[in-house]
Coordinates of C-alpha atoms in Angstrom, one line a residue:
Chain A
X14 CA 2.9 -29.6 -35.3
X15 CA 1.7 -32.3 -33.7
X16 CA 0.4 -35.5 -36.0
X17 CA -3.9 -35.4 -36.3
X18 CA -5.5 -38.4 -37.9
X19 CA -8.2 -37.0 -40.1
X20 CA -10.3 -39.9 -39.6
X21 CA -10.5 -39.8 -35.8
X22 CA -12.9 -38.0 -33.1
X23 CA -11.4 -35.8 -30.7
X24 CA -12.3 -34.5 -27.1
X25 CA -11.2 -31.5 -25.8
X26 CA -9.0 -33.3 -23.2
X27 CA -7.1 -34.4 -25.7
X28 CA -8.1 -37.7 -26.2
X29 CA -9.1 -39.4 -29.3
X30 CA -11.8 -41.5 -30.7
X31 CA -12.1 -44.2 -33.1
X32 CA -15.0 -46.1 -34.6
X33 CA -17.2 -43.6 -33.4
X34 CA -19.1 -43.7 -36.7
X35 CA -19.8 -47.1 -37.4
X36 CA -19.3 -49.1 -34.7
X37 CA -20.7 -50.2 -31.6
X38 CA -17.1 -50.0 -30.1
X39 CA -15.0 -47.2 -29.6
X40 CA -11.5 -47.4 -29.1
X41 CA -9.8 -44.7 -26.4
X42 CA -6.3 -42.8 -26.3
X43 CA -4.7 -39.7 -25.7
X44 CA -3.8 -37.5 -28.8
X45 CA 0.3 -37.0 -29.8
X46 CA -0.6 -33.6 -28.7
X47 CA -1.1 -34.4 -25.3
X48 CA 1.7 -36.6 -25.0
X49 CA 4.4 -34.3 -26.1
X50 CA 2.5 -32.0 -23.8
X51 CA 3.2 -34.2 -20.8
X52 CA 6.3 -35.4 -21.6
X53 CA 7.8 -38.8 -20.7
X54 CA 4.8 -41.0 -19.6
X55 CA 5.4 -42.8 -16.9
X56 CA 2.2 -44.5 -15.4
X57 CA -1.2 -45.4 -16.8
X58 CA -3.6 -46.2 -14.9
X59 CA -6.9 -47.7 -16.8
X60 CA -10.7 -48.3 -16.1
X61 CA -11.5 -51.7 -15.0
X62 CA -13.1 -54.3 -18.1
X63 CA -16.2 -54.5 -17.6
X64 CA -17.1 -51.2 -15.7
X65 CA -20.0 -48.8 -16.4
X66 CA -18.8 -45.7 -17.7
X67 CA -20.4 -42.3 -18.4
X68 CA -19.7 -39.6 -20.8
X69 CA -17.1 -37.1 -19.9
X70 CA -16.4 -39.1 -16.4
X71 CA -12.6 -39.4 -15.4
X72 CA -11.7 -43.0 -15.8
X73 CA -7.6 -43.2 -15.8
X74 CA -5.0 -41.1 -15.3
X75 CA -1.6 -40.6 -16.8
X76 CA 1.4 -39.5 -15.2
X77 CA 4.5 -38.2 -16.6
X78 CA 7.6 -36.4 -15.4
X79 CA 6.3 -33.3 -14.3
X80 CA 2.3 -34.1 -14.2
X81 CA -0.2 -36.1 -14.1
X82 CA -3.6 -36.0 -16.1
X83 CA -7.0 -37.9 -16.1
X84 CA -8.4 -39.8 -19.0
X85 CA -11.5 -38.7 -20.1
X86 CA -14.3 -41.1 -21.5
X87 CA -16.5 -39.1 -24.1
X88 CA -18.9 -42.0 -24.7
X89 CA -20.5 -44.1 -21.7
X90 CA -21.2 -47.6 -22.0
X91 CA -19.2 -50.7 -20.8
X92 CA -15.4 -51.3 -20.9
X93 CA -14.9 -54.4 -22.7
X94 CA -11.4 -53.9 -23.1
X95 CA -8.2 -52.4 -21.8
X96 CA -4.4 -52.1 -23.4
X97 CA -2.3 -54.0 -21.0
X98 CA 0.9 -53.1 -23.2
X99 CA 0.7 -49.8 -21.9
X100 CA 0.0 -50.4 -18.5
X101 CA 3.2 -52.4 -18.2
X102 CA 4.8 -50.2 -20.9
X103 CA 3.7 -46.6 -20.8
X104 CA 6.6 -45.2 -22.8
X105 CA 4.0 -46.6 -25.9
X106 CA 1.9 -43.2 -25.1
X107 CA 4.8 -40.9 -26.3
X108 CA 6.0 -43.5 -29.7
X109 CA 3.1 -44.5 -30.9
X110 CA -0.2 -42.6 -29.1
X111 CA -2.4 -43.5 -32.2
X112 CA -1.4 -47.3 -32.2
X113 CA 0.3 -49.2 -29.9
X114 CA -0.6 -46.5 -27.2
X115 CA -4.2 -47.0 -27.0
X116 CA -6.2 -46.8 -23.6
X117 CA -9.0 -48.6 -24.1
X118 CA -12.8 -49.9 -25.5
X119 CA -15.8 -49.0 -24.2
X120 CA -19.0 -50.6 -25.7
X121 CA -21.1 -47.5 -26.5
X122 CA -24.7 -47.0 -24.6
X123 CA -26.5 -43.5 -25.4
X124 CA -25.1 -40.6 -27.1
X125 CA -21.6 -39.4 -27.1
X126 CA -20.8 -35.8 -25.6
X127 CA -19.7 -33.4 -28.1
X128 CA -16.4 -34.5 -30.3
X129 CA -14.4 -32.9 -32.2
X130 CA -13.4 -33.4 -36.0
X131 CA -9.9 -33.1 -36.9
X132 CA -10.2 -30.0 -38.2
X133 CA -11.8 -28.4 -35.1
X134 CA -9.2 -30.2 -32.7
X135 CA -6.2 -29.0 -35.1
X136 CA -7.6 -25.3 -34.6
X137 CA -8.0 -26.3 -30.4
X138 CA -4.7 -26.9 -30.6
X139 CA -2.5 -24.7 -33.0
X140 CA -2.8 -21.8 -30.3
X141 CA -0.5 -23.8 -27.9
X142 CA 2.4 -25.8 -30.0
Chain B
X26 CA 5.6 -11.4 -20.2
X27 CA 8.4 -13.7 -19.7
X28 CA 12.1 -13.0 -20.1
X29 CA 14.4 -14.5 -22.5
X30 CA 17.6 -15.6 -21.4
X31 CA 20.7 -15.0 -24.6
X32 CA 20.0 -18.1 -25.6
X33 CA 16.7 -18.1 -26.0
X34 CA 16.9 -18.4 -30.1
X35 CA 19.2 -21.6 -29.8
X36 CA 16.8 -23.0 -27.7
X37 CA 13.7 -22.7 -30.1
X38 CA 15.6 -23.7 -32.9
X39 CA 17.0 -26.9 -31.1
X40 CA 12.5 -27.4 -30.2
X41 CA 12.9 -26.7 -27.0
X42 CA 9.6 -26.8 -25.1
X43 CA 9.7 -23.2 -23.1
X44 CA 8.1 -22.9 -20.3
X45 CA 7.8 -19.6 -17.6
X46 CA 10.1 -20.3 -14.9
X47 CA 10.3 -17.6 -12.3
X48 CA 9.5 -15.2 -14.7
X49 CA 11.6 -16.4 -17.1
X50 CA 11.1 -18.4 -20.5
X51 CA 13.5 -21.4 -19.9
X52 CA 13.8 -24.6 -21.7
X53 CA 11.6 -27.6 -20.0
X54 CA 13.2 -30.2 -22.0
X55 CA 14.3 -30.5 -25.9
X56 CA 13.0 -34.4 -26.3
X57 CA 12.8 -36.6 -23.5
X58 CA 13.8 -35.4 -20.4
X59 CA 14.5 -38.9 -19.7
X60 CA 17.1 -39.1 -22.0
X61 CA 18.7 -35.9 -21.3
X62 CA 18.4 -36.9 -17.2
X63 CA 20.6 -40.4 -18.7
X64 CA 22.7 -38.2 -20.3
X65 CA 24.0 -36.3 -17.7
X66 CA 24.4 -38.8 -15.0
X67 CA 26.2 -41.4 -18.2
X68 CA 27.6 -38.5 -20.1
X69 CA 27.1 -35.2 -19.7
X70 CA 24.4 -32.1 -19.8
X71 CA 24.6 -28.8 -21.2
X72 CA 22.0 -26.4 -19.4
X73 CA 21.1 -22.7 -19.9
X74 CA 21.0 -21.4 -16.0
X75 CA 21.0 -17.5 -17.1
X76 CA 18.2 -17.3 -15.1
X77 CA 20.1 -17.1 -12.3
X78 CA 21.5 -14.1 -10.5
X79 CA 24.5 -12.9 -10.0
X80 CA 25.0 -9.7 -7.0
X81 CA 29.2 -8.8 -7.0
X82 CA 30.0 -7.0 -3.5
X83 CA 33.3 -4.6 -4.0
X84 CA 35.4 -3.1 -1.4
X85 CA 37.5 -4.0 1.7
X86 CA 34.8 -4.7 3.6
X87 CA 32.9 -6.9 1.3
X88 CA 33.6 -10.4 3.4
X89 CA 32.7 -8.2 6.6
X90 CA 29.4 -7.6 4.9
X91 CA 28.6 -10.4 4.1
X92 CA 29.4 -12.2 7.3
X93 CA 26.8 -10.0 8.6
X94 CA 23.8 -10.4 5.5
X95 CA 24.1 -14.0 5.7
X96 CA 24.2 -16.8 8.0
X97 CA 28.0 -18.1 6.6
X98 CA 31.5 -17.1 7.4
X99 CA 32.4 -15.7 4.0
X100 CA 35.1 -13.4 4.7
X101 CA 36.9 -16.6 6.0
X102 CA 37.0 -18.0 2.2
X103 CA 40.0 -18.2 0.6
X104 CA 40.2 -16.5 -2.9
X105 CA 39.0 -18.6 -5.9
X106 CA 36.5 -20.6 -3.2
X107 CA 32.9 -20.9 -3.0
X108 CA 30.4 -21.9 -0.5
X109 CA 26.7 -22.9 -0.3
X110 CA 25.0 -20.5 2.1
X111 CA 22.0 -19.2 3.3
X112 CA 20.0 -15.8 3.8
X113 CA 17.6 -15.2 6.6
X114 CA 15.6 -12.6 7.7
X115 CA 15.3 -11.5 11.5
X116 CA 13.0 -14.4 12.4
X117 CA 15.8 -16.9 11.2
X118 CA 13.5 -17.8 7.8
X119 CA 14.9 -18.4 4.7
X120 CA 15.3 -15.8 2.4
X121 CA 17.2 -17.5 -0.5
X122 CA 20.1 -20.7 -0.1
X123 CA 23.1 -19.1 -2.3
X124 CA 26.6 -19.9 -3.6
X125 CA 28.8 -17.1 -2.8
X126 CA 32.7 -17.2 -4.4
X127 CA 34.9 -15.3 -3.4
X128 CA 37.0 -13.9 -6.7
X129 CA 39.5 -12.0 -4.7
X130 CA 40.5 -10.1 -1.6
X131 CA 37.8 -7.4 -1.7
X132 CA 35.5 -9.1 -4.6
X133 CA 32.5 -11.5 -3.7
X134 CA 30.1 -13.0 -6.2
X135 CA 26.8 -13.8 -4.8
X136 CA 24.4 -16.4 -6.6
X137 CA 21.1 -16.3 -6.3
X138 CA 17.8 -18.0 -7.2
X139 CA 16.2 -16.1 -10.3
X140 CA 12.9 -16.2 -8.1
X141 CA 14.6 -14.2 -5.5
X142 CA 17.1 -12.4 -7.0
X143 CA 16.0 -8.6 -6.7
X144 CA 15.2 -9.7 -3.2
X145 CA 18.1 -10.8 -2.0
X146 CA 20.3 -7.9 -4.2
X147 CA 17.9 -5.5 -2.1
X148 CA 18.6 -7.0 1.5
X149 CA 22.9 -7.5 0.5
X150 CA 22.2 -3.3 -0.4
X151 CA 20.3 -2.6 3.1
X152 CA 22.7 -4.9 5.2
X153 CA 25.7 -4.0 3.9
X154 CA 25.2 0.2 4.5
X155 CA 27.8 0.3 7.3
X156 CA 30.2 -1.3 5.4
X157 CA 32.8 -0.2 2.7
X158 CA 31.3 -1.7 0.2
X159 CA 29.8 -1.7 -3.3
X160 CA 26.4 -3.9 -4.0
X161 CA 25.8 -4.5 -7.4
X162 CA 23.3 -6.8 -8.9
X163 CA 24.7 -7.4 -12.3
X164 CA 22.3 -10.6 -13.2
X165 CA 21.1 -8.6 -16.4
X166 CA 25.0 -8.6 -18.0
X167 CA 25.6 -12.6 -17.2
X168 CA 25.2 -15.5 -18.7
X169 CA 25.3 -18.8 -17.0
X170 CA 26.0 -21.9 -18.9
X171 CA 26.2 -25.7 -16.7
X172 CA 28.2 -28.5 -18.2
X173 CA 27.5 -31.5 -16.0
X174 CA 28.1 -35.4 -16.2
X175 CA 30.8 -37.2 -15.7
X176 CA 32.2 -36.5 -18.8
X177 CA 32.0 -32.8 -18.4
X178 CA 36.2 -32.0 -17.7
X179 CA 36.7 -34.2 -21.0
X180 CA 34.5 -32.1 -22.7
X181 CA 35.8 -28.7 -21.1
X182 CA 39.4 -29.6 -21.4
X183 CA 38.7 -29.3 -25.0
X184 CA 38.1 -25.6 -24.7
X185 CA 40.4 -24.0 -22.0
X186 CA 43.8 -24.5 -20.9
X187 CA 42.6 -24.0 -17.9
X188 CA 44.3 -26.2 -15.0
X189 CA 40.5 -28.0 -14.5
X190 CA 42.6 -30.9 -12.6
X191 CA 43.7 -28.4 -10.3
X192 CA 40.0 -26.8 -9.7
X193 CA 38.6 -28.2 -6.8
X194 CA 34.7 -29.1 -5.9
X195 CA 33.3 -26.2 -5.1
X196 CA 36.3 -23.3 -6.5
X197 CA 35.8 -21.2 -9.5
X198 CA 38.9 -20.0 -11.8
X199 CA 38.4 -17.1 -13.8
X200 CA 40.2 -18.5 -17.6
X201 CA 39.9 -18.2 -21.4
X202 CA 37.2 -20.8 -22.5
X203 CA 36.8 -20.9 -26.6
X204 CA 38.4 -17.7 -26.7
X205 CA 35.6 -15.8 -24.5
X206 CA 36.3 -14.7 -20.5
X207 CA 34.3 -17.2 -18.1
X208 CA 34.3 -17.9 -14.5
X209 CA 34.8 -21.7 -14.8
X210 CA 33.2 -22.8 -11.5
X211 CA 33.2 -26.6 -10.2
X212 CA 29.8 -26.6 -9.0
X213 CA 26.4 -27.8 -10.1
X214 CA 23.0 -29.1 -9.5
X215 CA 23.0 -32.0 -10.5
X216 CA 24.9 -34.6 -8.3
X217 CA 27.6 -34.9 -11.3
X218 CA 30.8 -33.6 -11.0
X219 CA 30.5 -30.5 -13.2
X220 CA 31.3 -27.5 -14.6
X221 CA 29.3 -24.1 -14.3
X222 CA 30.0 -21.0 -16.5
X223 CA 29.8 -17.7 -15.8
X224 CA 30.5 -15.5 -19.0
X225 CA 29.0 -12.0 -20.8
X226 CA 25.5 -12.4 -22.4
X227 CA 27.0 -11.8 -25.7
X228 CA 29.4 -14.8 -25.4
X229 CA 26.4 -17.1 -24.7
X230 CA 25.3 -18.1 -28.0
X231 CA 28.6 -19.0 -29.3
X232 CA 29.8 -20.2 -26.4
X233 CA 27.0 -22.8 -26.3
X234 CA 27.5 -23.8 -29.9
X235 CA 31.3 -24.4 -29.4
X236 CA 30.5 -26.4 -26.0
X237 CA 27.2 -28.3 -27.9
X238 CA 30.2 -28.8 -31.2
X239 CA 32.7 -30.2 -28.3
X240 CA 30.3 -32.4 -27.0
X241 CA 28.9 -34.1 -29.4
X242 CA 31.7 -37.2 -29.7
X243 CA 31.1 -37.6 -25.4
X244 CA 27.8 -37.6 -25.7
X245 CA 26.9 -34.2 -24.4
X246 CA 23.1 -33.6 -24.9
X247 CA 21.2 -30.2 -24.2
X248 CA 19.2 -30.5 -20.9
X249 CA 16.0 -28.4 -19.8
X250 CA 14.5 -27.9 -16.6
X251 CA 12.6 -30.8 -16.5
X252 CA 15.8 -32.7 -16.3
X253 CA 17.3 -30.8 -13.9
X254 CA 14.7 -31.4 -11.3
X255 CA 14.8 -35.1 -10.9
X256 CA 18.8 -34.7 -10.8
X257 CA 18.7 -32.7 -8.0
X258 CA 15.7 -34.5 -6.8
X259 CA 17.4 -38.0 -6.9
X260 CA 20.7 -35.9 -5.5
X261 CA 18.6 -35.1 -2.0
X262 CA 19.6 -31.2 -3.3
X263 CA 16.9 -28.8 -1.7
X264 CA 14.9 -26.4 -3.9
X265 CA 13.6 -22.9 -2.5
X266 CA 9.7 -22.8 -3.0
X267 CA 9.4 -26.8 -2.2
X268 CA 12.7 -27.7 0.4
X269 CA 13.6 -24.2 1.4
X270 CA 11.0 -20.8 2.8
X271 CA 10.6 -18.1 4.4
X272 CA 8.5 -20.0 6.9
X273 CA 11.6 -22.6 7.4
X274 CA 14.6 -21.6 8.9
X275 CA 18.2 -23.8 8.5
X276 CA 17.7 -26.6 11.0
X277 CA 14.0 -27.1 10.1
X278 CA 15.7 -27.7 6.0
X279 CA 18.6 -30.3 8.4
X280 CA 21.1 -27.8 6.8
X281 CA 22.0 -26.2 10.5
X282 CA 25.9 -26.5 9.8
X283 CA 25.7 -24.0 7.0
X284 CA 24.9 -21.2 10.2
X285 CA 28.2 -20.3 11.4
X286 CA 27.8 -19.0 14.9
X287 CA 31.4 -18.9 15.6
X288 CA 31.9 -16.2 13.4
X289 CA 33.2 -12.6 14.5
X290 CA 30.4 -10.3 14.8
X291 CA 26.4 -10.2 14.9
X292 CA 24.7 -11.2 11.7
X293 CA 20.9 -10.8 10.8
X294 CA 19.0 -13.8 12.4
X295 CA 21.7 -15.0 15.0
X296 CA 19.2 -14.6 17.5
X297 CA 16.4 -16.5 16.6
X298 CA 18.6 -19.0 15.5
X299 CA 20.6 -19.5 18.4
X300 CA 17.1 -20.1 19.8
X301 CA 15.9 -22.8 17.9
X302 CA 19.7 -24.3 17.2
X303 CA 19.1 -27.5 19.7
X304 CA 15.8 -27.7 19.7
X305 CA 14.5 -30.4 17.9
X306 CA 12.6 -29.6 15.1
X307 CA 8.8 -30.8 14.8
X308 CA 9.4 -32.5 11.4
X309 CA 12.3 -33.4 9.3
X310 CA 13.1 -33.6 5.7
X311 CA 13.3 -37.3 4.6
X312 CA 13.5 -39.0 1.1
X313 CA 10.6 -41.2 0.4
X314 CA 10.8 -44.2 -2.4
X315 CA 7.8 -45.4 -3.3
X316 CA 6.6 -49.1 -3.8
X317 CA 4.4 -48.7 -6.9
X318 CA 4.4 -46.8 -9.5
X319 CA 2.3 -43.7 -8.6
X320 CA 4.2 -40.8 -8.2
X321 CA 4.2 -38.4 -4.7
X322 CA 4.2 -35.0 -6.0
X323 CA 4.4 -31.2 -4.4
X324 CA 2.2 -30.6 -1.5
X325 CA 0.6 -34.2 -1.7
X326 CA -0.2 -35.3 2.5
X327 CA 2.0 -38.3 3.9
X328 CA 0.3 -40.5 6.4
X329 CA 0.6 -43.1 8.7
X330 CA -2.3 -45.2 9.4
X331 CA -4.5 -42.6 7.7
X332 CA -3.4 -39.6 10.0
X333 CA -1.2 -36.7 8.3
X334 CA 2.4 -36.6 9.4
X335 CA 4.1 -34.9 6.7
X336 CA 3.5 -33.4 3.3
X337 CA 5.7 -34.0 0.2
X338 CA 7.7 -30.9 -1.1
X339 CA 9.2 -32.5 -4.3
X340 CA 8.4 -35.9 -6.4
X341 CA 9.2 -37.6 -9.5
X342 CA 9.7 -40.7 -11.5
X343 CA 13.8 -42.0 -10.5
X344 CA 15.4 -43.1 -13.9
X345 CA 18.3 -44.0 -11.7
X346 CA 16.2 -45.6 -9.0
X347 CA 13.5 -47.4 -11.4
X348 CA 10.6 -46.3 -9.0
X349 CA 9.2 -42.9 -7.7
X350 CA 10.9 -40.8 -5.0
X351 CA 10.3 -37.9 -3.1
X352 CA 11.1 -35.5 -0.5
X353 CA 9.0 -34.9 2.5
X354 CA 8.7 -33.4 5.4
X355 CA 7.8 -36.0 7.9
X356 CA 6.7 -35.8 11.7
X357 CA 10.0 -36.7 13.6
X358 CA 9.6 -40.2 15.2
X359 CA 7.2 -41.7 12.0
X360 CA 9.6 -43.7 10.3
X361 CA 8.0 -46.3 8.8
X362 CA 4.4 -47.3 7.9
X363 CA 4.2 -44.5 5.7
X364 CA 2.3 -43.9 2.8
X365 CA 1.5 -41.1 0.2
X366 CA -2.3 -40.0 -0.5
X367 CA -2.0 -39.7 -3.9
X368 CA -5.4 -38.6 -5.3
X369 CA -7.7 -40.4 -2.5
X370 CA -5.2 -43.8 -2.6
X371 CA -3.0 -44.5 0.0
X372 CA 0.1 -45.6 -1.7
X373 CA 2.9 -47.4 0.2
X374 CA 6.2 -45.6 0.9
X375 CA 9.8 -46.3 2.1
X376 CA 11.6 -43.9 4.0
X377 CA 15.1 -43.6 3.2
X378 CA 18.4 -41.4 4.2
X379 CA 19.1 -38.4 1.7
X380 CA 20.5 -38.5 -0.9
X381 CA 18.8 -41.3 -3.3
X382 CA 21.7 -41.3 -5.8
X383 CA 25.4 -40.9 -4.9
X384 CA 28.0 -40.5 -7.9
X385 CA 31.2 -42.9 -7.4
X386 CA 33.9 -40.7 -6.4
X387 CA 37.0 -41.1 -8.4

């Protein structure tokens, strides 16, 4: 069983969400579901800073052995910032996807699409693992 | 509903990721199929392959038979020999690339892809009617088990007093491994030297724990699928359903010396073969290595200043390379200046001789 903060969002691509509550900015990244999914990660590929983004638009990809998958934004708004550690490291997507593996910030504008709690994306996801 | 190979409780408990393969629910990779692709090319592999099939032909005329059902000179073979061989149909497409050993004077083992299996045990059955022989597809009553990597004798040696100095490349020696009847074949799939064992479903399980137990101080890891695929990949080794088809014939694949025309007798295809034998083929297989990091994949267009001259049959990341490869058929005459469309970019590629990766020989 995959690990699922309870205090993160989740999308149903597989990507979390933090600081979706409180903040202004939300930080990006793909769930440890997803990763063991893919397997080995071997490219990232990351919005640009400072690009306009829209809810539930494709703005990345990650490739792994066998497949690749886009990154998903739920929230639109501005990229303020991007993880260049896993860009030049994407290895950090499978050991740590809740810390060092994070994708990226996006400065939120407008209303989110629909997120999942931790519960919800646990039940999403027990079917499969 | 998938099938389960024998070992198909080992695997689960070991966390195998399963995947349908073919039909079959086989073992994608147990961790990181990084790691178990290291292992095998530093140390060695262990692989479930029970997948595969396995068609004996029985009777005096069994090499006659199969000099006519396939494109290779098998009754040629010398006893305890095997040889990587193809089956067309009339139009000179390929039906299935197989290993066939010969076990002795009137037996024949026939190895087959687990995708075409029941095919190809159907077509050996049709072709071989005028014939004294018996076709038998027996896939359902063997297990295959791969021990590849360098250190795979070492690891063998511990098992068998089989003479596994004396076993050539590409021989299999029918011996006592832990106890249990195998065919110990010197063949693989991996560009390692290697080991490949043929034994009774209900030796599998224990079989695999003894070699896993034997392994362990060498290194030996378990190895899925996943793993499997960038070995051959990186070894230039074709796979049927992306390399090989029914809409391909030998010398389309570059594998033309595997059709024996020399042989005595007709054989299904010789005709439109011998047709197409000197032509030159419209496109040939190449490898590609690729300058960045995005990876070609299956069925992905190559180009050369933005026109399509090729597509991409297989791709993946190289852990022995350090950059993405992939095979492609490519227009004959585009050599360089090529490029990948991966998803919309047009990503730089270098066109290189097959193989990518070459063991050192001893």
């Amino acid at each position: 069983m995959s690990n699922i903060p309870d205090e993160l969002s989740y999308t149903k691509e597989h990507e979390w969400v933090a600081g979706l509550d409180d903040g202004l900015t939300v930080t990006i990244g793909v769930t440890a579901f997803a990763a063991e999914s893919l397997g080995d990660v071997v490219f990232v590929q990351l919005p640009e800073v400072g690009a306009s983004v829209e809810p539930g638009e494709s703005v990345g990809e990650v490739e792994s052995t066998k497949s690749v998958s886009d990154i998903y934004t739920p929230v639109g708004g501005e990229v303020v910032e991007v993880n260049q550690a896993v860009v030049d490291d994407p290895s950090l997507v499978n050991s740590d996807p809740y810390g060092d593996g994070w994708m990226f910030r996006v400065r939120v504008e407008g209303d989110a699409e629909d997120v999942l709690t931790a519960e919800e994306y646990k039940a999403l996801t027990s079917g499969d693992s | 509903m998938s099938r389960s190979t024998p070992l198909r409780d080992v695997h689960e408990s070991l966390g195998a990721t399963l995947t349908d393969f073919a039909g079959w629910l086989m073992p994608l990779r147990y961790g990181s199929e990084s790691a178990e692709h290291n292992a095998v090319r530093q140390a060695a592999g262990l692989f479930d392959l029970s997948h595969m099939g396995e068609i004996f032909l029985t009777g005096p005329q069994a090499g006659q038979a199969l000099d006519y059902a396939l494109v290779g000179h098998l009754s040629a073979l010398a006893t305890g020999r095997a040889r990587y061989t193809m089956i067309v149909n009339e139009r000179g497409g390929v039906l299935d690339d197989l290993i066939v050993y010969r076990l002795d004077d009137d037996e024949f083992m026939v190895v087959a892809n687990a995708s075409n299996y029941e095919k190809v045990a159907k077509e050996l059955i049709e072709r071989s009617k005028a014939y004294d022989v018996l076709v038998e597809d027996r896939s359902d009553q063997y297990a295959l088990i791969a021990v590849q990597g360098p250190r795979s004798q070492e690891i063998l040696a511990t098992l068998t007093d089989a003479d596994l100095d004396g076993l050539k490349y590409y021989a299999g020696l029918p011996d006592l491994v832990d106890g249990r009847q195998a065919l110990i074949a010197r063949t693989g799939y991996t560009g390692e030297d290697g080991f490949e064992l043929f034994v009774a479903n209900q030796d599998a399980v224990p079989l695999w724990h003894a070699l896993m137990a034997a392994g362990e101080p060498y290194g030996l890891k378990p190895a899925g699928l996943s793993s499997r695929d960038t070995l051959r990949l990186e070894a230039g080794m074709p796979l049927y359903g992306n390399e090989l088809g029914v809409e391909l014939t030998p010398f389309d694949a570059g594998l033309g010396r595997v059709v024996k025309f020399d042989k005595p007798g007709d054989f299904v295809g010789r005709s439109a073969l011998e047709a197409v034998k000197d032509g030159q083929p419209r496109r040939r297989l190449v490898g590609l290595v690729a300058r960045g990091r995005r990876v070609p994949r299956h069925g992905y267009p190559v180009t050369k200043d933005g026109a399509v001259v090729g597509e991409v049959t297989s791709g993946a990341p190289s852990q022995s390379l350090g950059r993405p490869i992939a095979m492609a058929y490519v227009d004959t005459g585009a050599d360089a200046g090529l490029a990948v469309d991966i998803r919309g970019s047009h990503e730089p590629m270098d066109l290189v001789e097959l193989p990518f990766y070459r063991r050192n020989n001893k």
